[in-house]
Coordinates of C-alpha atoms in Angstrom, one line a residue:
X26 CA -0.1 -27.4 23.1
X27 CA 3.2 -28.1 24.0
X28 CA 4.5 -28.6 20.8
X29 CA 3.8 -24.8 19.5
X30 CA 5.4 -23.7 23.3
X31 CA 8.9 -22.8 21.9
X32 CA 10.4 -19.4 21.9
X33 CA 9.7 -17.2 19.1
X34 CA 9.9 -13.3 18.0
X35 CA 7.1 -10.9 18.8
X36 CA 7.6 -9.8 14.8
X37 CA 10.0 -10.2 11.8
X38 CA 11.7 -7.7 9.8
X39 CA 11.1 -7.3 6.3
X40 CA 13.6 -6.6 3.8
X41 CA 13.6 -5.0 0.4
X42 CA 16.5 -5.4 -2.0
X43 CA 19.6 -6.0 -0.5
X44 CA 22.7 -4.0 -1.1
X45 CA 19.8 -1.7 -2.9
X46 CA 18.3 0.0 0.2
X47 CA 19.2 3.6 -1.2
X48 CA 17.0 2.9 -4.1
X49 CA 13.6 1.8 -2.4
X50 CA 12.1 5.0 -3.3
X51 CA 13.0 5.2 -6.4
X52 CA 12.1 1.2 -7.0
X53 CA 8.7 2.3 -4.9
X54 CA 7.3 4.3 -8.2
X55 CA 7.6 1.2 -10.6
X56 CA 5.9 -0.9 -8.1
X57 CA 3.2 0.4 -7.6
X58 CA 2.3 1.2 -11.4
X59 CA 2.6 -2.7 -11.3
X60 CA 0.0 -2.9 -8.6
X61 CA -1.7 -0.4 -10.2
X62 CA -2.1 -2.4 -13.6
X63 CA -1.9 -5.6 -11.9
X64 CA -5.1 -5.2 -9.9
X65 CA -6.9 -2.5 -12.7
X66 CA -6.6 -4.8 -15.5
X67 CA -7.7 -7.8 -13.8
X68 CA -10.8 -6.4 -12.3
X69 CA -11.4 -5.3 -15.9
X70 CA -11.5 -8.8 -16.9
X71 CA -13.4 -10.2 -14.5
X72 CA -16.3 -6.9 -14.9
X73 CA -16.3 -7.7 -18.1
X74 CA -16.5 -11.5 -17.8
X75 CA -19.4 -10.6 -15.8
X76 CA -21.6 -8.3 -17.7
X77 CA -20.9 -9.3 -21.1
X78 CA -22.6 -12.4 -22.5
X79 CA -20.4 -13.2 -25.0
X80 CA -17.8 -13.6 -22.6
X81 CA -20.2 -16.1 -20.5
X82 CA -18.6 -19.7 -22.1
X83 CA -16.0 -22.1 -20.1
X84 CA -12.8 -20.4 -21.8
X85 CA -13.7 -16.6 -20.0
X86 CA -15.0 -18.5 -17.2
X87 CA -11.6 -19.8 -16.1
X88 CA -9.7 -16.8 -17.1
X89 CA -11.8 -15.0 -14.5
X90 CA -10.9 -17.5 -12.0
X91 CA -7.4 -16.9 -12.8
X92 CA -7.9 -13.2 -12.7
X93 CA -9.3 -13.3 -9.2
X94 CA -6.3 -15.7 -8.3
X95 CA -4.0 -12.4 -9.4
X96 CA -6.3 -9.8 -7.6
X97 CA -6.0 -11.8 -4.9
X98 CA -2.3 -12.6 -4.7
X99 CA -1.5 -8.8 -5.8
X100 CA -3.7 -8.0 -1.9
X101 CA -1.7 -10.6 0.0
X102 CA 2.2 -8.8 -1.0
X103 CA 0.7 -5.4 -1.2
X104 CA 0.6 -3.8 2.4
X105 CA 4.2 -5.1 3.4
X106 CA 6.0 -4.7 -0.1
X107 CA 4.6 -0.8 -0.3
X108 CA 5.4 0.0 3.6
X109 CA 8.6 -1.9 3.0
X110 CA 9.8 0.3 -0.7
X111 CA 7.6 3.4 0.3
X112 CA 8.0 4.2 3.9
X113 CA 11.0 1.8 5.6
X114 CA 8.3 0.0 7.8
X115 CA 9.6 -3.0 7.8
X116 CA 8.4 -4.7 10.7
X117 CA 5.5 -7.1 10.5
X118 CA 4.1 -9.4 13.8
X119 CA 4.9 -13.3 14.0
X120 CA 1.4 -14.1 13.5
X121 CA 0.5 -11.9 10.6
X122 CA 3.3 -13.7 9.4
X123 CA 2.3 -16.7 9.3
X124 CA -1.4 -15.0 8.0
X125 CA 0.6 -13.5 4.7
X126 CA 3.1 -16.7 3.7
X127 CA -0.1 -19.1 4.1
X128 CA -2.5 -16.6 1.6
X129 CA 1.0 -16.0 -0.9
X130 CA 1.6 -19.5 -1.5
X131 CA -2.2 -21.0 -1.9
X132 CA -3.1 -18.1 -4.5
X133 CA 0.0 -19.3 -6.1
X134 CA -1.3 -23.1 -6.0
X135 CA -4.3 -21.9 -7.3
X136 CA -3.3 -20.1 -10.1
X137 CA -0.8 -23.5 -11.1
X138 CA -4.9 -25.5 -11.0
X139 CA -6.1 -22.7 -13.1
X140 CA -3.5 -23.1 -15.7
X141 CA -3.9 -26.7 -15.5
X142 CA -8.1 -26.6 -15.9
X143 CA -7.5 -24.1 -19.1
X144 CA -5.5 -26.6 -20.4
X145 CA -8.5 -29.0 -20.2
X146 CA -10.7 -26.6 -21.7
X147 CA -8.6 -26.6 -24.6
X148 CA -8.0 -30.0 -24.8
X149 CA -11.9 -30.5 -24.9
X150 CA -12.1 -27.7 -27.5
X151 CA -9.8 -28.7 -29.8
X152 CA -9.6 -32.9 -29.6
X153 CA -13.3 -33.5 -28.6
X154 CA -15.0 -30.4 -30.1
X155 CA -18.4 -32.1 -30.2
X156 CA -19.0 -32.8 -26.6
X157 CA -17.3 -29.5 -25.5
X158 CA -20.9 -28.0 -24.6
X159 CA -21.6 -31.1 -23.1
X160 CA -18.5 -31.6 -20.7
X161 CA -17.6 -28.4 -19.8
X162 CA -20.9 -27.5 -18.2
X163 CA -21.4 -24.6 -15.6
X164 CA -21.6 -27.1 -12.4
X165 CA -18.3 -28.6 -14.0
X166 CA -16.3 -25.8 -14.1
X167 CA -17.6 -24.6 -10.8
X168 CA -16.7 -28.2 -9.6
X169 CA -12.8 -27.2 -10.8
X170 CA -13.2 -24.4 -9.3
X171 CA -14.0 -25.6 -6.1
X172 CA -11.8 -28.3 -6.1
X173 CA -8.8 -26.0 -7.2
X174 CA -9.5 -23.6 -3.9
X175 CA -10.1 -26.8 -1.6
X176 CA -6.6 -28.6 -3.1
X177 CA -4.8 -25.0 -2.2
X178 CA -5.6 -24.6 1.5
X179 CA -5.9 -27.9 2.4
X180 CA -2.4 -29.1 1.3
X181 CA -0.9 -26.3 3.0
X182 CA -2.8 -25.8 5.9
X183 CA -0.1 -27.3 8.1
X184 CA 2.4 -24.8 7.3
X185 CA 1.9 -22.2 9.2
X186 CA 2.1 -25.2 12.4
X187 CA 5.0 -26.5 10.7
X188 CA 6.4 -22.9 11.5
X189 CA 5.3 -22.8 14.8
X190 CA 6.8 -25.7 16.3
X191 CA 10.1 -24.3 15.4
X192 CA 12.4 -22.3 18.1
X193 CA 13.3 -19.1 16.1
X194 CA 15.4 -16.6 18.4
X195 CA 18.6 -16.1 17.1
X196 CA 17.6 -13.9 13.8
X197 CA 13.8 -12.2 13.1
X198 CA 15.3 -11.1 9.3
X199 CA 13.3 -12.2 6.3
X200 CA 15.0 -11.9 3.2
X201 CA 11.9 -10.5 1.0
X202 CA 9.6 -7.7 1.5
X203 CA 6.8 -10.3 2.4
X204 CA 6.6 -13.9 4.4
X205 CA 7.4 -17.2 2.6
X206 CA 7.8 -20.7 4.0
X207 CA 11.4 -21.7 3.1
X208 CA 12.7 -18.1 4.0
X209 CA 10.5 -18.4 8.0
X210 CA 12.4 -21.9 7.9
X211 CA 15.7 -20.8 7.4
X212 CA 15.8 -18.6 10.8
X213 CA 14.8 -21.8 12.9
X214 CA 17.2 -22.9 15.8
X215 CA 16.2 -26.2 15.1
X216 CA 15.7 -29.2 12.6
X217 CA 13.7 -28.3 9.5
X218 CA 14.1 -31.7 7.8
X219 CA 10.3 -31.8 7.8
X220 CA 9.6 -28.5 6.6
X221 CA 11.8 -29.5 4.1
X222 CA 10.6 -32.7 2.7
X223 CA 6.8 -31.5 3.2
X224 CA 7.3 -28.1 0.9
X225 CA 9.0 -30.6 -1.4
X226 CA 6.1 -32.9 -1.5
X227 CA 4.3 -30.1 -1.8
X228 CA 5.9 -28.4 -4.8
X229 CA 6.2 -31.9 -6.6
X230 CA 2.9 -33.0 -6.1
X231 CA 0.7 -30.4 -7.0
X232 CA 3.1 -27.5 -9.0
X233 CA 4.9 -30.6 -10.6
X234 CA 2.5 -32.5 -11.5
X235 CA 0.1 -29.6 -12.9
X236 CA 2.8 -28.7 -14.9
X237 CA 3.2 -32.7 -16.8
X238 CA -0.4 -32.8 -17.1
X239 CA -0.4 -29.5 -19.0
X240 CA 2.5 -30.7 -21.3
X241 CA 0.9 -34.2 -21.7
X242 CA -2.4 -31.8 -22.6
X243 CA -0.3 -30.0 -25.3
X244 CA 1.3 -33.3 -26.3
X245 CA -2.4 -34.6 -27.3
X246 CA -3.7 -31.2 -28.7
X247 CA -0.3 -31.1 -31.5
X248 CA -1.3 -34.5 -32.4
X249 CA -5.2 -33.5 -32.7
X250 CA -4.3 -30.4 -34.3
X251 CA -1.3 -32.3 -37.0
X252 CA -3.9 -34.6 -38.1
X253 CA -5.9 -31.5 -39.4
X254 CA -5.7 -31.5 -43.4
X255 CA -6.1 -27.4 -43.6
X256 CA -2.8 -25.9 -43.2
X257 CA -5.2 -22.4 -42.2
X258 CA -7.4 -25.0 -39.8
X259 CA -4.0 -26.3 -38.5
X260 CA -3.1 -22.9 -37.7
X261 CA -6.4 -21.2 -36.2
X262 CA -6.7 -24.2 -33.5
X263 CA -3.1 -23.8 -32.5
X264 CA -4.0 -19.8 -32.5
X265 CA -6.5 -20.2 -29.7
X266 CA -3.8 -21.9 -27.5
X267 CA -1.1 -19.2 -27.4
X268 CA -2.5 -17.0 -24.5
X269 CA -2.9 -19.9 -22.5
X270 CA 0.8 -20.9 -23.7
X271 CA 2.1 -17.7 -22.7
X272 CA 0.3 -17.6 -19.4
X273 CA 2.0 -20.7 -18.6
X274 CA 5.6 -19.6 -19.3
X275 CA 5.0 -16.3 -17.5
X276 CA 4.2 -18.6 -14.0
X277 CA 6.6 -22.0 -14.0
X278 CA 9.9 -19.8 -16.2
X279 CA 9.7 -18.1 -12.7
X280 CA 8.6 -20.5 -10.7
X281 CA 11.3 -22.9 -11.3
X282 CA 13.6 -20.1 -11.3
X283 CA 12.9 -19.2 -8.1
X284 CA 12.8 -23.1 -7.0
X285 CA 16.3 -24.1 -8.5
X286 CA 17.9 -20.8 -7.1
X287 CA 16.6 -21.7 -3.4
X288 CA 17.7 -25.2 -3.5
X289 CA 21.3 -25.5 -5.5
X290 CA 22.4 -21.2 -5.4
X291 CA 23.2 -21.5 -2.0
X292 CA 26.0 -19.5 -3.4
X293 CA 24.6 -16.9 -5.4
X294 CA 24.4 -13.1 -4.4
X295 CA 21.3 -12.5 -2.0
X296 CA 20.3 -10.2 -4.6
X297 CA 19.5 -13.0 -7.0
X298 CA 17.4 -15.1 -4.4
X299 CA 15.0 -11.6 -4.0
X300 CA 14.9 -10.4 -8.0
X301 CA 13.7 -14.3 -8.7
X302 CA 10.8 -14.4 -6.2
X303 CA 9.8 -10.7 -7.0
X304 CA 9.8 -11.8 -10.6
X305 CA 7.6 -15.0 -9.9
X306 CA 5.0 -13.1 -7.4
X307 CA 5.0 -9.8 -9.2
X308 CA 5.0 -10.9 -13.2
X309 CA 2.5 -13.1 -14.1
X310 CA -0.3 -10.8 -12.3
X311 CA 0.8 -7.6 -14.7
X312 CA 1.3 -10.0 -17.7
X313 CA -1.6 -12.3 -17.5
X314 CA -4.3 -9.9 -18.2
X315 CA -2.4 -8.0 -21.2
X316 CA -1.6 -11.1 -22.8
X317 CA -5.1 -12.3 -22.7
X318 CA -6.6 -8.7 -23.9
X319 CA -3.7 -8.3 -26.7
X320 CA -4.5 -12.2 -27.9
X321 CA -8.3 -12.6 -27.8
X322 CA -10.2 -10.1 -30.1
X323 CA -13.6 -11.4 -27.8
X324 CA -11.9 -10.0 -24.5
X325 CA -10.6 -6.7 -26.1
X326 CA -14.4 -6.1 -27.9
X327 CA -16.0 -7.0 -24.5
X328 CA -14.0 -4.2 -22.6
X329 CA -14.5 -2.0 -25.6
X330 CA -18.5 -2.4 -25.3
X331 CA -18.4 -2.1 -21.4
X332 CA -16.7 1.4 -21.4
X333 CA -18.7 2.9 -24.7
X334 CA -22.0 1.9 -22.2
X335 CA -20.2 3.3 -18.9
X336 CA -19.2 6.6 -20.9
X337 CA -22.8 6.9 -22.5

């Protein structure tokens, strides 16, 4: 116990957009239509997923998993980015600190093991088409599932102690409008070497390599897909894959936004640091769901159907 009895502050302060705090009430209206269609859309999905049988196959099956993922990361930054824009409450206790950056950062390892199972299910669907029924069965995919969640918490479990070991006494001021490891670091009166190399080993290990095991899955599914004589075959396989293209672009463009600002624009307005992470946490929750209902006739007919019955 001795290692967590260090000095630290009874809460932190939250902060918004800095050099922009005249415009949080004005910034508060945008965000919260993003909430709005971040959370409505993707309970949609997953509804529909849920009551419509032609929805019930392995490709809908993970995009409600990844829908949940954004319902659930959109109800970890709500309460303290709305008290922070819409009422100047800005004050949030150590502990529920700790609570918020540990919840932010597994969804967000989650959704990275979502992307990387749908890019399984399309490598299956389009190199191996015969034994899709076969190897994507419902115990499988609730296997990923499972393993996705249990690879999220327990890699970052230690976080929120890697925190508490540190004295923090000389600052309680968070640079965002909700709690994230390297920002909590930053305000230590101590060594963070360890924090450090640990949410490195972190992002490598599990965001990296999710990320080359999706591009090595794209690398086999264009050489699948070129050996296709039908130039209208070539393009219809390929057709299937751009949702799941875009979903992937909307999460790592950001992602590795946000990671390359943190680490080498030490320099850069503080500004920049907070419109990057907004973009990464706030972005691919609002996109994810229109992309998929713009791209995939199935999904837009399913929602179509569910309303007609819930009008009738």
């Amino acid at each position: 116990m001795a290692l967590f009895n260090v000095t630290h502050p009874a809460s932190f302060l939250l902060t918004g957009i800095p050099g922009l705090e005249s415009l949080h009430p004005w910034l508060a209206g945008p965000l919260c239509v993003m909430y709005a269609v971040a959370l409505g859309a993707n309970t949609v999905i997953l509804q529909a997923v849920r009551v419509e049988p032609i929805l019930h196959a392995p490709m809908y099956y993970f995009l409600s998993m990844l829908s949940f993922s954004d319902v659930a990361m959109s109800m970890a930054t709500l309460p303290t980015v709305l008290r922070t824009f819409c009422f100047d409450a800005r004050s949030i206790a150590f502990d529920a600190c700790l609570v918020q950056m540990f919840l932010i950062h597994s969804f967000s390892m989650m959704e990275s093991g979502i992307l990387l199972a749908m890019s399984f299910d399309r490598y299956v669907a389009i190199c191996d088409p015969l034994h899709y029924a076969t190897v994507l069965t419902n115990e499988f995919i609730a296997g990923m599932g499972l393993a996705v969640t249990a690879r999220s918490f327990i890699t970052l479990f230690p976080l929120p102690f890697l925190i508490k070991r540190l004295p923090i006494y000389k600052s309680n001021v968070l640079s965002h409008s909700y709690c994230l490891h390297p920002d909590m670091m930053k305000l230590a009166c101590a060594d963070i070497t360890i924090n450090s190399i640990y949410g490195l080993f972190v992002l490598v290990s599990t965001f990296g390599m999710d990320l080359l095991f999706i591009f090595l899955s794209y690398v086999l599914i264009l050489r699948s897909v070129m050996a296709i004589a039908s130039h209208e075959e070539r393009l219809k396989a390929l057709n299937t894959c751009v949702s799941h293209i875009l979903a992937v672009l909307a999460f790592y463009v950001p992602m590795i936004g946000v990671s390359t600002v943190h680490r080498f624009g030490k320099h850069a307005p503080r500004y920049i640091h907070v419109l990057m992470s907004n973009v990464y946490l706030f972005v691919p929750p609002v996109l994810n769901p229109l992309i998929y209902s713009a791209k995939t006739k199935e999904i837009r007919r399913a929602i179509f159907r569910m309303f007609r019955r819930i009008k009738l």
